Each structure stands twice: as structure tokens, then as C-alpha cells.
Amino acid sequence: MAIYTSESRERVREAADFVELVSSHTDLRRAGPTRYEGLCPFHEERTPSFGIDPQRKLYHCFGCGASGDLFTFVQETEKIGFREALELLAERYGIDLEREADDPRALELRRRRERLYALLERACAFYERCLRHPQVGASARAYLRERGLGEEILASFRVGLAPEGGDAIVRAASREGFSAQELRAVGLASAGPGGALQDRFRARITFPLADERGRVIGFGARILPGGQGPKYLNSSESEIYHKGAHLYGAHLARVAAAREGSVILCEGYTDVIAMHQAGFANTVGLMGTALTEPQVRALGRLAPRVLMALDADSAGQGAMLRAAKVAGAARLQLDVIRLGGGGQEASEDPADVLRSGGAQAMSQALAAAIPFMRFRVETVLERGDLSSASGRDRVLEALRPLIAALPASALRIELVGLIASRLQLSGALVEHLLAGERGGDRAARARRAQAPAGSGAGRREPAGTEAGGRAPLPAARRAERAERAFLALCLALPPEGGEALRSLAVEEAFTDADLRAAARRLQAADLADPLHMSPPLDREQEALIAALLAEGSALAAAAGCAQQEASSGRTLLCAQLEVQRLQLELAALDRAIHAARSHRAGIAQLAARRLELKRAFDEAQERALEGDLALSV
Ligand code: ZN
């Protein structure tokens, strides 16, 4: 005899995502509205003869004849019995298994739960009657009317009113034979100051929360205008109601969500009701909590695509982030609906949008939904300070993990393009800054790890490059620092510096836009008097070049040539300039190679050029070090 009820077995069958389940054993490809195909997990094959029906949750292989339902699939792949397969799936999809009633304790528990469900159902009906009552419900009805919600839609969501006074539901339930203990168990009442039982919800509009079968499991309750206490009060956690396990309106959205292939997620109860009223019946809501993992799974059971109409505030973003984490595993497509002033910070509630622009405005917002990753990238770009080099570095830092998490895809290419255009950098450069340098950091760490302790101590690095042993700078910062050092050296050595600068392909050599612009101006300027150019510099450029001049003279002083004519110091500075110039060229070439690698073109030529440059760089560095040592003895 089975120990679990057939009802709970069917609930597991309903809740399981068969595509996800099978996908962990073989790659599936959609082959029709009710068919996915892939290589058979039960026999070796090269062309797929294995198919599944995702709705009925059945599989069949034309090759080896393996076939069955989701339970046999788990039994066969995990090599376990039916009971274990059922328990494993119940656990995975968050279903409570009910034992067969031959256990007297289990039978008693079930009877008790049925009474609790009945109590919640009666309470719901009681609240509905209160809302319809001519006098008692008048102000609540006025409030709901003002929100644009009609009677019909309120009735289908069973919206009600918990009346004023302290014990309306307590008295009504007692009359129907429910005990104080049962009232407390479902969170409808609690002991008041004097010990007497009092209603949890008073003078509040009630929104019944239902499970996926439509049974009332608790309430969300909104305060009436002018009332006291928290704006929203929910049922407390109980044996029936588990916070964060359900979605508001899921039982009413199921059919529409399946038909549309998508489900819309809102924050507020009235948003959900307004959406249904406007014809968007595939809408569900959070139930006063941040989005939880079970809720994300519940969304996935409704439809493969989730459109999130959540507040753009940090709580809403946090909810979306959590959703994204779970969505990956649940194979959900997550899109974000931006409501109100596209791209603006100020967002509106779905109900606001419907009131001001009607269903048409909402349809447009839905059509303009963007993938969640794009939303995150856009948010970082919008909130970041793109006007300064350090601001852009921070933006790149924030974007790096986002882009790194994306597989090669059209979306990734699109996002890199978006970042490049906002930062005014080339796509190849953005790719390099976002991804390429991680390898660089690893290489630098590896080098440091390999070098015997103390071996780096005697070896001074040329000016401007990062001294070994310090924490590695972010790629963009390192590049910027090298570029700055080069310009400072150019300014410290007017004739040679001018030559070095003019020999450089400025557009490729500089990653930092401000430094690139400065280099462009300096190429055409008299480096002996760089602050007076025509057309005149703007304030920001002037400040930058003044800073570079100061850095240049500090380098010159360090090299022992406070006077520009001091010959040995000057020779050293020239050697450093050459090192610095070659370093920029090398970095630019590395970026070109990195970009070429993704197109698999022109690598050989670039690699040859790199070899040549690297040799020149090493020689220049040798010379610089020799000069350095000569000076120090
Ligand atoms: Zn097979």
C-alpha cells in the first residue's frame, strides 16, 4: 500500500518542471509545441531519437524503447525506487507529501487542516459581505472606486472588508463552531491586552491570499485612508500560510499565463487587480514580501517568461536580482518592464500607468520590456558618473561581473556595444577592459607567486609602471596610470617628448578618454608652453595638463635633472620615455590581438609585430635600468 496519497503524488506531477528535470541529463531542443528532443540519456546515440512531452511529462526513445513518466525518469536516471523518486521530486519542487490515512495521527492532522481551510473560507466570505454592506462598506468601496477598480473584478478577487470593532470575526466564527485555538492557528485573531480574543484585521480592506488551487490560505490587509497602524498587514505564518511560498492571484492567472507564454509580476495587490481588469489576466503579485525562491519556481510553473513590473528602488532591484539567480536554474526568461518616463529613475505603479494611459500604455510598456541583464547594465550606466575617468573606471568595475556572467550571445554583443557607446570607447576596447584584463591579473599574480622572495627588491621598475608586490590595480586604472606617466614624461622632455607623442597613434594608444583628448591637443602644441594653446584649453583640460606638468617635473627631479640640461638625468628620463612609449604601443597591440582573436583574423601579423615591439621594449627597459644603476652609484 502506498504511503503517500495519490493526491499529493499528482501535486508533485503538476509542480515538476519536466524540461528542467530532463535537461540535467541531456540537452533538449524545442521540436514543436508539445515536444522537445535530445540525445537519449539511456543509450549511446549520435542523432536524437529521444523526445519528451513537457505538458504531460512523458518521455519516449525510438532508439532503445525507453519510455515512461517523470517518476520513472527519476527512478531510471537516479537508480532509485518509486517512493524515493516521489520524495526527491516533492522536495525539489516544494510539495508537502501527505501520508495515506491509515495512520490515525495523519488522519487527524488532515481533518484539522480541512477545518482550518474551512475557517479561512468562511472568514473570506464574511469580509466580502462586510464590503458589500451599504453602511459598513461605504468608505472602503469609495477608496477602491477611486483606485479605478470595478465591482466585478473585486468580486472575482474576493476583496473584502474587515470591519471596525475588536471582535467581529471572532464572534462570527464562534457562532459557526470554530474554536479560539483554530482562530489563532490561522492568524485571524490573537489574545488582546485583557486576554480576550480579538481580531487581527480591523478596519482594513482584505485581499485573500490563495494557493494554486484557489483555496484561501490567509489575507493581506490594507489600512483604510486615515486609519492607524502599518499600511499593510498580512496573515502571520501558520500551518496553512507560509510566507513567500505563494504568488498573489496565481490561481486566477494560470490559464492566461499558459496561453500568453508569459507572466507579469507586480508588487501590490491593487496593481494585480487593476491589471486583470485591464485585460492582462496573466498578472500575479508578490505577497508583501521580497521575492523568494519558491515564488520564482511558482512563476516558472506559470510560464517560461516573466515580465517584472517592480519598483526601480533598491528593494525592487534586490527582488529582481534574486529572481535572476533562481531564474537561471529554472530556465526562466526574465524581462523588466520600465514604467513611466522611459529610462528615468522615477517609476510608476502599474495601476498608475493604467489610470493615466489605459491598457494601451501598458501594452506599449510590455512590448518595450528589456532583458533583465540589459536593465542592470543600463542602470549602472545611468547611475554612474561618466564625466570623469575615475567615474568611468567605477562603472567598468561594476559592469565587469555582469558581462563576465554572460555567455557568448547576441545579447552580450548588444550590451558591450551599448557600454562602448555610452563610454565613447571602441567595442574591442570595452571587451578588453571588461574581460581581457582578468587574465592579465591572473598572469601578474602568477608571476609574483613564482618570483622567489626578495628577488624583486633590487630591481626598480621604470617610472609610472606599477611596482611589484602591491595589490594589482584594476585594469582600467593600470592603463590610465601608464598613459598618464607617458604624457608626464613627454611634458618633462619637450623636444623628445613631442617627437614620442607624434610617433604614437593616439587613438589606439589611449584608453582613457580625457587623457586621449589631452594627448591629441599636446600632439599639436608646443610642449615647452603647453598651457597656452589655441584654441584655448577648457578648464578641465587645463587642470589635467597642469597636473601632468607637475608630475613630469617630479619625475625629472627624481631622475636628477631638475635642470633640463643635466645630461645624465636627462638620458635616463629619455630612456624611461622610450620604455613608456613602447609600453603603450604594446598594450594597444595586445588589445588589437584580443579583438582579432574573437574574429580569428590577422593574428599572425599582429603577433609578429608584437614580438618585434616586445624586443624593443625589453632593450629600452635594459637601457633605462642601466642608466638608473649608473646614477645610483
Ligand atoms: Zn534510447
XYZ file of C-alpha atoms and ligand atoms in Angstrom:
634
model
C 0.000 0.000 0.000
C 1.248 3.410 -0.971
C 2.218 5.575 1.949
C 1.569 8.859 0.194
C -1.824 9.929 -1.066
C -2.463 9.873 -4.799
C -3.493 13.482 -4.434
C -0.066 14.513 -3.226
C 1.565 12.437 -5.978
C -0.481 14.374 -8.535
C 0.530 17.653 -6.950
C 4.164 16.690 -7.379
C 3.486 15.779 -11.009
C 1.833 19.144 -11.554
C 4.583 21.140 -9.888
C 7.553 19.464 -11.546
C 9.279 21.134 -14.459
C 9.916 18.176 -16.719
C 12.017 20.094 -19.223
C 14.330 21.247 -16.452
C 14.430 17.786 -14.968
C 15.390 16.056 -18.212
C 17.746 18.864 -19.200
C 20.085 17.968 -16.390
C 20.700 14.671 -18.215
C 20.625 15.672 -21.862
C 20.439 18.857 -23.911
C 16.912 19.400 -25.149
C 15.837 21.342 -28.166
C 12.295 22.512 -28.802
C 10.845 20.471 -31.683
C 7.208 21.557 -31.582
C 4.607 22.990 -29.263
C 4.456 19.864 -27.140
C 7.749 18.220 -27.953
C 11.411 18.576 -27.022
C 14.112 16.343 -28.468
C 17.607 15.376 -27.489
C 20.124 12.567 -27.315
C 18.797 9.662 -25.329
C 20.125 9.541 -21.762
C 19.511 5.799 -21.672
C 21.532 4.668 -24.675
C 24.502 5.859 -26.743
C 23.475 7.687 -29.884
C 24.616 10.421 -32.237
C 21.318 11.638 -33.592
C 18.453 12.363 -31.240
C 15.738 9.732 -31.064
C 14.641 10.695 -27.569
C 11.689 13.026 -27.087
C 9.572 14.375 -24.270
C 6.118 15.849 -23.930
C 6.662 18.726 -21.485
C 2.994 19.114 -20.575
C 2.059 15.515 -19.972
C 5.570 14.911 -18.638
C 6.205 11.753 -20.598
C 9.289 10.567 -22.456
C 9.946 8.056 -25.188
C 13.008 6.886 -27.079
C 12.604 5.454 -30.584
C 16.099 4.056 -30.363
C 16.034 1.896 -27.236
C 12.350 1.977 -26.433
C 12.792 3.603 -23.010
C 9.622 5.386 -22.013
C 7.637 6.491 -19.014
C 6.590 9.469 -16.945
C 8.552 11.828 -14.729
C 8.643 9.368 -11.843
C 10.080 6.536 -13.918
C 12.511 9.022 -15.453
C 13.889 9.841 -11.999
C 13.816 6.167 -10.971
C 15.799 5.177 -14.058
C 18.305 8.018 -14.020
C 18.867 8.016 -10.251
C 18.531 4.246 -9.895
C 16.050 4.565 -7.046
C 12.589 3.231 -6.259
C 9.276 4.958 -6.851
C 8.880 6.177 -3.287
C 12.339 7.739 -3.249
C 11.715 9.328 -6.650
C 8.462 10.810 -5.375
C 10.145 12.139 -2.233
C 13.031 13.562 -4.220
C 10.708 15.397 -6.609
C 8.471 16.613 -3.775
C 11.499 18.054 -2.034
C 12.806 19.653 -5.219
C 9.531 21.348 -6.097
C 8.462 22.247 -2.574
C 5.425 19.978 -2.242
C 4.337 18.569 1.112
C 3.613 14.873 0.729
C 0.538 13.687 2.598
C 0.566 10.223 4.041
C -2.265 7.766 3.474
C -4.915 7.940 6.165
C -4.142 4.523 7.625
C -2.008 6.448 10.093
C -4.539 7.766 12.679
C -2.345 10.738 13.564
C -2.109 11.746 9.900
C -5.854 11.388 9.530
C -6.431 13.657 12.496
C -3.987 16.208 11.105
C -5.786 16.209 7.775
C -9.165 16.716 9.400
C -7.763 19.606 11.391
C -6.316 21.226 8.288
C -9.577 20.854 6.470
C -11.313 22.731 9.294
C -8.699 25.479 9.124
C -9.243 25.841 5.390
C -12.995 25.982 6.025
C -12.497 28.678 8.674
C -10.436 30.795 6.275
C -13.056 30.323 3.583
C -15.846 31.469 5.958
C -13.792 34.456 7.063
C -13.246 35.425 3.447
C -16.969 35.281 2.737
C -17.657 37.290 5.901
C -15.247 40.047 4.822
C -16.809 40.099 1.340
C -20.250 40.638 2.870
C -18.915 43.475 5.010
C -17.565 45.259 1.932
C -20.951 44.979 0.205
C -22.821 46.222 3.295
C -24.438 49.603 2.474
C -23.111 51.470 5.502
C -20.225 49.381 6.830
C -18.527 49.090 3.441
C -19.175 52.590 2.098
C -15.785 54.228 2.671
C -13.829 51.130 1.574
C -15.882 50.923 -1.607
C -15.224 54.617 -2.247
C -11.497 54.072 -1.853
C -11.488 51.134 -4.263
C -13.624 53.041 -6.756
C -11.123 55.868 -6.609
C -8.395 53.364 -7.479
C -10.442 52.601 -10.590
C -11.367 49.059 -9.543
C -14.832 47.898 -10.592
C -17.188 45.679 -8.576
C -16.890 42.732 -10.900
C -13.116 42.426 -10.699
C -13.188 42.990 -6.917
C -15.665 40.140 -6.649
C -13.504 37.762 -8.647
C -10.536 38.540 -6.392
C -12.899 38.268 -3.400
C -11.766 41.584 -1.956
C -13.468 42.319 1.363
C -13.507 44.494 4.415
C -12.517 43.648 7.957
C -14.883 45.865 9.939
C -14.021 48.163 12.798
C -14.611 46.978 16.315
C -12.487 44.427 18.032
C -14.039 41.018 17.603
C -16.326 40.809 14.559
C -14.592 37.780 13.072
C -14.124 36.170 16.483
C -17.862 36.325 17.168
C -18.850 35.227 13.642
C -16.507 32.241 13.746
C -17.559 31.176 17.243
C -21.178 31.180 16.114
C -20.175 28.709 13.417
C -18.456 26.443 15.904
C -14.789 27.292 15.422
C -12.599 27.372 18.489
C -10.343 30.143 19.758
C -7.403 27.837 19.136
C -8.396 27.440 15.484
C -8.812 31.199 15.069
C -5.336 31.725 16.444
C -3.902 28.909 14.316
C -4.867 30.625 11.063
C -3.798 34.051 12.297
C -7.246 35.644 12.248
C -7.253 36.510 15.941
C -4.926 36.875 18.863
C -5.187 37.454 22.601
C -5.748 41.138 23.382
C -4.436 43.127 26.360
C -7.076 41.709 28.741
C -6.545 38.165 27.483
C -9.747 38.219 25.438
C -9.512 37.130 21.827
C -9.538 39.987 19.315
C -9.495 40.290 15.528
C -6.140 40.631 13.817
C -7.604 42.674 10.956
C -9.690 45.728 11.881
C -10.903 48.500 9.590
C -8.876 47.140 6.708
C -9.551 46.142 3.119
C -8.830 42.435 2.865
C -7.188 40.684 -0.084
C -7.480 36.928 0.323
C -4.315 35.028 -0.480
C -4.996 31.749 -2.213
C -2.907 28.718 -3.021
C -2.543 27.449 -6.562
C -5.845 25.615 -6.294
C -7.636 28.779 -5.191
C -8.116 27.801 -1.540
C -7.906 30.765 0.832
C -4.784 30.416 2.949
C -4.543 33.879 4.513
C -5.076 37.573 3.968
C -3.234 40.705 3.043
C -4.987 43.704 4.555
C -4.619 47.364 3.639
C -5.460 50.124 6.003
C -8.377 52.407 5.106
C -7.476 56.010 4.284
C -6.984 57.892 7.568
C -6.607 54.676 9.552
C -3.855 53.844 12.000
C -1.078 51.277 12.004
C 1.033 49.791 9.240
C -0.228 50.320 5.687
C -0.287 46.592 5.021
C -0.776 43.778 7.478
C -0.538 40.153 6.369
C -1.586 36.890 7.928
C 1.100 35.630 10.218
C 2.957 32.458 9.355
C 0.789 29.432 10.123
C 0.404 25.743 9.328
C -1.575 26.854 6.298
C 0.090 30.083 5.248
C 3.811 30.095 4.585
C 5.301 33.472 3.869
C 6.968 33.713 0.499
C 5.655 30.408 -0.803
C 2.840 31.737 -2.987
C 2.087 34.381 -5.565
C -0.911 36.662 -5.282
C -3.528 35.851 -7.935
C -1.676 32.818 -9.314
C -4.836 30.693 -9.439
C -6.582 33.390 -11.498
C -3.600 33.967 -13.798
C -2.813 30.350 -14.611
C -4.823 29.934 -17.817
C -3.885 33.320 -19.273
C -0.211 32.838 -18.420
C -0.144 29.475 -20.181
C -1.853 30.974 -23.209
C 0.431 34.031 -23.352
C 3.566 32.105 -22.538
C 4.411 34.844 -20.089
C 3.523 36.016 -16.614
C 3.605 39.609 -15.362
C 4.852 40.180 -11.821
C 3.696 43.246 -9.860
C 4.267 44.360 -6.311
C 0.877 45.486 -4.997
C -2.447 43.694 -4.653
C -4.336 46.527 -6.306
C -1.816 46.547 -9.167
C -2.590 42.908 -9.865
C -6.343 43.510 -9.737
C -6.084 46.583 -11.974
C -4.030 44.615 -14.477
C -6.596 41.815 -14.619
C -9.349 44.379 -15.031
C -7.482 45.931 -17.979
C -7.221 42.557 -19.681
C -3.760 41.485 -18.505
C -5.022 38.373 -16.788
C -1.559 36.783 -16.754
C -0.558 39.051 -13.847
C 0.445 37.906 -10.377
C 1.797 39.749 -7.347
C 4.280 39.429 -4.557
C 2.556 38.981 -1.234
C 4.114 41.748 0.769
C 7.474 40.016 0.885
C 10.614 40.215 -1.176
C 10.637 37.690 -3.994
C 11.613 34.265 -2.715
C 12.987 31.194 -4.393
C 9.743 29.208 -4.106
C 7.962 32.155 -5.720
C 10.396 32.162 -8.621
C 9.728 28.457 -9.080
C 5.989 29.165 -8.934
C 6.449 31.804 -11.650
C 8.240 29.225 -13.761
C 5.323 26.846 -13.394
C 3.007 29.532 -14.800
C 5.050 30.476 -17.866
C 8.580 30.367 -19.261
C 8.839 34.163 -19.493
C 8.480 36.546 -16.559
C 7.875 40.247 -17.090
C 8.769 42.126 -13.931
C 6.935 45.366 -13.206
C 8.623 46.003 -9.891
C 9.669 49.297 -8.337
C 13.020 50.551 -9.513
C 14.000 51.208 -5.898
C 16.634 49.106 -4.248
C 14.138 46.651 -2.752
C 12.652 46.055 -6.196
C 16.112 45.652 -7.665
C 17.056 43.231 -4.921
C 13.964 41.204 -5.718
C 14.903 41.157 -9.370
C 18.458 40.102 -8.588
C 17.220 37.184 -6.520
C 14.813 36.303 -9.287
C 17.650 36.326 -11.785
C 19.722 33.991 -9.624
C 16.964 31.436 -9.379
C 15.718 32.018 -12.912
C 18.950 30.766 -14.403
C 18.470 27.380 -12.799
C 14.757 27.334 -13.582
C 15.366 28.259 -17.253
C 13.213 31.336 -16.975
C 13.460 34.290 -19.274
C 13.408 37.407 -17.105
C 12.455 40.736 -18.601
C 11.948 44.102 -16.964
C 9.072 46.445 -17.694
C 10.059 50.063 -17.202
C 7.041 52.054 -16.151
C 6.781 55.810 -16.525
C 9.292 58.124 -18.215
C 11.370 55.535 -20.072
C 14.871 55.418 -18.659
C 14.037 57.794 -15.826
C 14.572 56.988 -12.204
C 11.024 57.945 -11.286
C 8.844 54.916 -11.875
C 5.120 54.454 -11.624
C 2.968 51.634 -10.325
C 1.187 49.530 -12.939
C -2.086 50.883 -11.534
C -0.877 54.472 -12.129
C 0.044 53.652 -15.708
C -3.342 52.074 -16.341
C -5.179 55.042 -14.804
C -3.315 57.647 -16.815
C -2.668 55.828 -20.097
C -5.085 52.907 -20.121
C -4.407 49.417 -21.410
C -2.690 50.841 -24.459
C 0.067 52.476 -22.400
C 0.571 49.201 -20.565
C 0.714 47.227 -23.827
C 3.428 49.580 -25.021
C 5.373 49.169 -21.792
C 5.089 45.380 -22.108
C 6.255 45.468 -25.709
C 9.249 47.563 -24.648
C 10.311 45.164 -21.879
C 14.038 44.575 -21.886
C 16.076 41.582 -20.740
C 16.989 41.814 -17.078
C 20.712 41.891 -17.865
C 20.243 44.838 -20.159
C 18.264 46.571 -17.428
C 21.102 46.074 -14.963
C 23.717 47.354 -17.387
C 21.588 50.379 -18.206
C 21.051 51.079 -14.514
C 24.796 51.017 -13.829
C 25.421 53.333 -16.791
C 22.630 55.689 -15.735
C 23.717 55.915 -12.122
C 27.450 56.046 -12.794
C 29.487 59.195 -13.243
C 30.588 59.040 -16.864
C 32.109 62.503 -16.839
C 35.378 61.607 -15.120
C 37.982 58.948 -15.710
C 37.642 57.544 -12.199
C 33.841 57.511 -12.524
C 34.098 55.541 -15.739
C 36.524 53.138 -14.064
C 33.998 52.510 -11.316
C 31.315 51.939 -13.929
C 33.529 49.420 -15.714
C 34.296 47.714 -12.420
C 30.583 47.406 -11.690
C 29.853 46.092 -15.167
C 32.650 43.551 -15.316
C 30.973 40.782 -13.278
C 27.689 41.328 -15.122
C 29.235 40.916 -18.540
C 31.538 38.130 -17.404
C 28.491 36.107 -16.358
C 27.015 36.270 -19.858
C 27.726 33.510 -22.342
C 28.704 34.498 -25.877
C 25.388 35.609 -27.292
C 23.660 38.275 -29.316
C 22.678 39.921 -26.024
C 26.273 40.082 -24.874
C 27.360 41.708 -28.126
C 24.498 44.165 -27.833
C 25.409 45.072 -24.252
C 29.099 45.530 -24.998
C 28.054 47.807 -27.853
C 25.812 49.751 -25.504
C 28.599 50.190 -22.948
C 31.054 51.212 -25.658
C 28.758 53.880 -26.997
C 27.978 55.336 -23.564
C 31.648 55.362 -22.535
C 32.699 56.530 -26.000
C 35.187 53.707 -26.391
C 35.522 51.119 -29.116
C 33.721 47.814 -28.654
C 37.014 45.937 -28.795
C 38.441 48.107 -26.063
C 35.413 47.619 -23.858
C 35.677 43.852 -24.380
C 39.296 44.078 -23.357
C 38.633 46.213 -20.293
C 35.727 44.082 -19.175
C 37.104 40.658 -19.789
C 40.651 40.520 -21.102
C 42.425 42.008 -18.122
C 41.171 39.404 -15.758
C 43.596 37.108 -17.465
C 46.210 39.819 -17.022
C 45.598 39.981 -13.306
C 45.957 36.241 -13.074
C 49.204 36.363 -15.042
C 50.539 39.113 -12.772
C 49.614 37.139 -9.685
C 51.252 34.052 -11.135
C 54.437 35.997 -11.865
C 54.577 37.320 -8.345
C 53.925 33.906 -6.927
C 56.737 32.378 -8.996
C 59.337 35.017 -8.158
C 61.448 33.922 -5.203
C 61.011 36.109 -2.158
C 63.048 39.270 -2.272
C 64.145 38.811 -5.890
C 62.157 41.797 -6.998
C 63.611 44.102 -4.375
C 66.709 45.292 -6.199
C 65.007 45.756 -9.489
C 63.412 49.122 -9.834
C 60.701 49.391 -12.394
C 60.661 52.249 -14.845
C 58.682 55.327 -13.947
C 54.964 55.011 -13.992
C 54.693 51.254 -14.116
C 53.294 49.504 -11.156
C 55.850 48.382 -8.619
C 55.734 44.643 -7.957
C 54.246 43.448 -4.693
C 51.479 45.994 -4.449
C 47.917 44.885 -4.893
C 47.136 44.831 -8.604
C 45.178 47.829 -9.788
C 42.030 47.355 -11.793
C 42.861 47.067 -15.490
C 41.421 50.415 -16.403
C 43.357 52.105 -13.597
C 46.610 50.474 -14.663
C 46.115 51.524 -18.249
C 45.252 55.053 -17.187
C 48.291 55.244 -14.953
C 50.664 54.172 -17.726
C 49.080 56.658 -20.096
C 49.426 59.446 -17.560
C 53.066 58.623 -16.892
C 53.812 58.754 -20.582
C 52.252 62.177 -21.013
C 54.004 63.472 -17.897
C 57.343 62.313 -19.307
C 56.561 63.928 -22.650
C 55.971 67.216 -20.853
C 59.180 66.809 -18.850
C 61.183 66.427 -22.061
C 59.788 68.951 -24.507
C 61.623 68.161 -27.756
C 61.945 64.371 -27.337
C 58.543 64.188 -25.701
C 56.933 65.964 -28.627
C 58.558 63.520 -31.017
C 57.480 60.484 -28.991
C 53.955 61.798 -28.786
C 53.722 62.479 -32.502
C 55.050 58.990 -33.310
C 52.191 57.434 -31.357
C 48.796 56.518 -32.789
C 46.937 58.388 -30.077
C 43.503 56.931 -30.786
C 44.688 53.370 -30.194
C 47.267 54.086 -27.528
C 44.994 55.817 -25.003
C 42.109 54.057 -23.330
C 41.185 56.943 -21.051
C 39.087 59.451 -22.952
C 40.341 62.521 -21.039
C 43.980 61.568 -21.463
C 43.365 60.758 -25.105
C 41.868 64.178 -25.671
C 44.797 65.798 -23.877
C 47.283 63.801 -25.948
C 45.554 64.914 -29.125
C 45.901 68.555 -28.091
C 49.506 68.114 -26.970
C 50.498 66.470 -30.265
C 49.894 69.772 -31.986
C 51.169 72.006 -29.194
C 54.462 73.498 -28.108
C 55.370 71.266 -25.179
C 57.586 73.966 -23.704
C 54.461 76.003 -23.049
C 51.582 73.534 -23.109
C 49.082 75.582 -21.129
C 48.763 78.260 -23.770
C 47.271 76.746 -26.858
C 44.993 77.976 -29.495
C 42.140 77.357 -29.441
C 42.461 77.739 -25.665
C 42.051 74.717 -23.412
C 38.862 74.310 -21.467
C 39.076 74.404 -17.688
C 39.113 70.645 -17.252
C 41.828 70.056 -19.845
C 43.868 72.890 -18.419
C 43.702 71.344 -14.976
C 44.654 67.936 -16.349
C 47.655 69.240 -18.281
C 48.793 71.316 -15.313
C 48.700 68.178 -13.197
C 50.669 66.274 -15.844
C 53.272 69.059 -15.934
C 53.668 68.776 -12.170
C 54.032 65.016 -12.370
C 56.582 65.434 -15.174
C 58.781 67.744 -13.177
C 58.584 65.395 -10.202
C 59.828 62.573 -12.430
C 62.579 64.793 -13.778
C 63.643 65.735 -10.271
C 63.683 62.084 -9.272
C 65.909 61.294 -12.244
C 68.317 64.010 -11.137
C 67.698 66.520 -13.867
C 65.999 69.469 -12.250
C 67.710 71.417 -14.964
C 66.640 70.025 -18.258
C 70.241 70.209 -19.464
C 71.602 68.000 -16.707
C 72.743 65.358 -19.125
C 72.898 62.019 -17.280
C 69.486 62.518 -15.661
C 68.120 63.561 -18.943
C 69.442 60.451 -20.670
C 67.722 58.330 -18.075
C 64.484 60.231 -18.497
C 64.681 59.725 -22.271
C 65.175 56.004 -21.760
C 62.138 55.955 -19.471
C 60.129 57.881 -22.015
C 61.009 55.297 -24.636
C 60.008 52.461 -22.271
C 56.748 54.181 -21.549
C 56.011 54.814 -25.216
C 56.684 51.194 -26.129
C 54.528 50.052 -23.248
C 51.556 51.999 -24.569
C 52.143 50.577 -28.033
C 52.360 47.066 -26.632
C 49.146 47.491 -24.675
C 47.383 48.834 -27.743
C 48.665 45.915 -29.771
C 47.500 43.463 -27.120
C 44.047 44.965 -27.306
C 44.097 44.623 -31.070
C 45.193 40.997 -30.757
C 42.473 40.336 -28.236
C 39.902 41.853 -30.556
C 41.288 39.986 -33.568
C 41.134 36.730 -31.662
C 37.389 36.984 -31.426
C 37.246 37.393 -35.205
C 40.031 34.836 -35.797
C 41.686 37.210 -38.247
C 45.044 38.862 -38.691
C 46.532 37.334 -35.558
C 49.769 36.115 -37.147
C 50.666 39.552 -38.394
C 49.826 41.187 -35.097
C 51.752 38.549 -33.191
C 54.856 39.149 -35.328
C 54.558 42.868 -34.714
C 54.185 42.203 -31.025
C 57.349 40.102 -30.909
C 59.249 42.921 -32.559
C 57.811 45.513 -30.179
C 58.459 43.368 -27.133
C 62.136 43.035 -28.102
C 62.406 46.815 -28.484
C 60.650 47.250 -25.154
C 62.995 44.877 -23.350
C 66.019 46.614 -24.792
C 64.672 50.028 -23.856
C 63.988 48.803 -20.375
C 67.528 47.433 -20.103
C 68.884 50.840 -21.104
C 66.654 52.596 -18.629
C 67.786 50.280 -15.851
C 71.430 50.682 -16.760
C 71.028 54.440 -16.590
C 69.239 54.052 -13.316
C 72.051 51.952 -11.828
C 74.716 54.260 -13.217
C 73.025 57.145 -11.463
C 72.741 55.404 -8.153
C 76.461 54.526 -7.871
Zn 17.274 5.483 -26.018
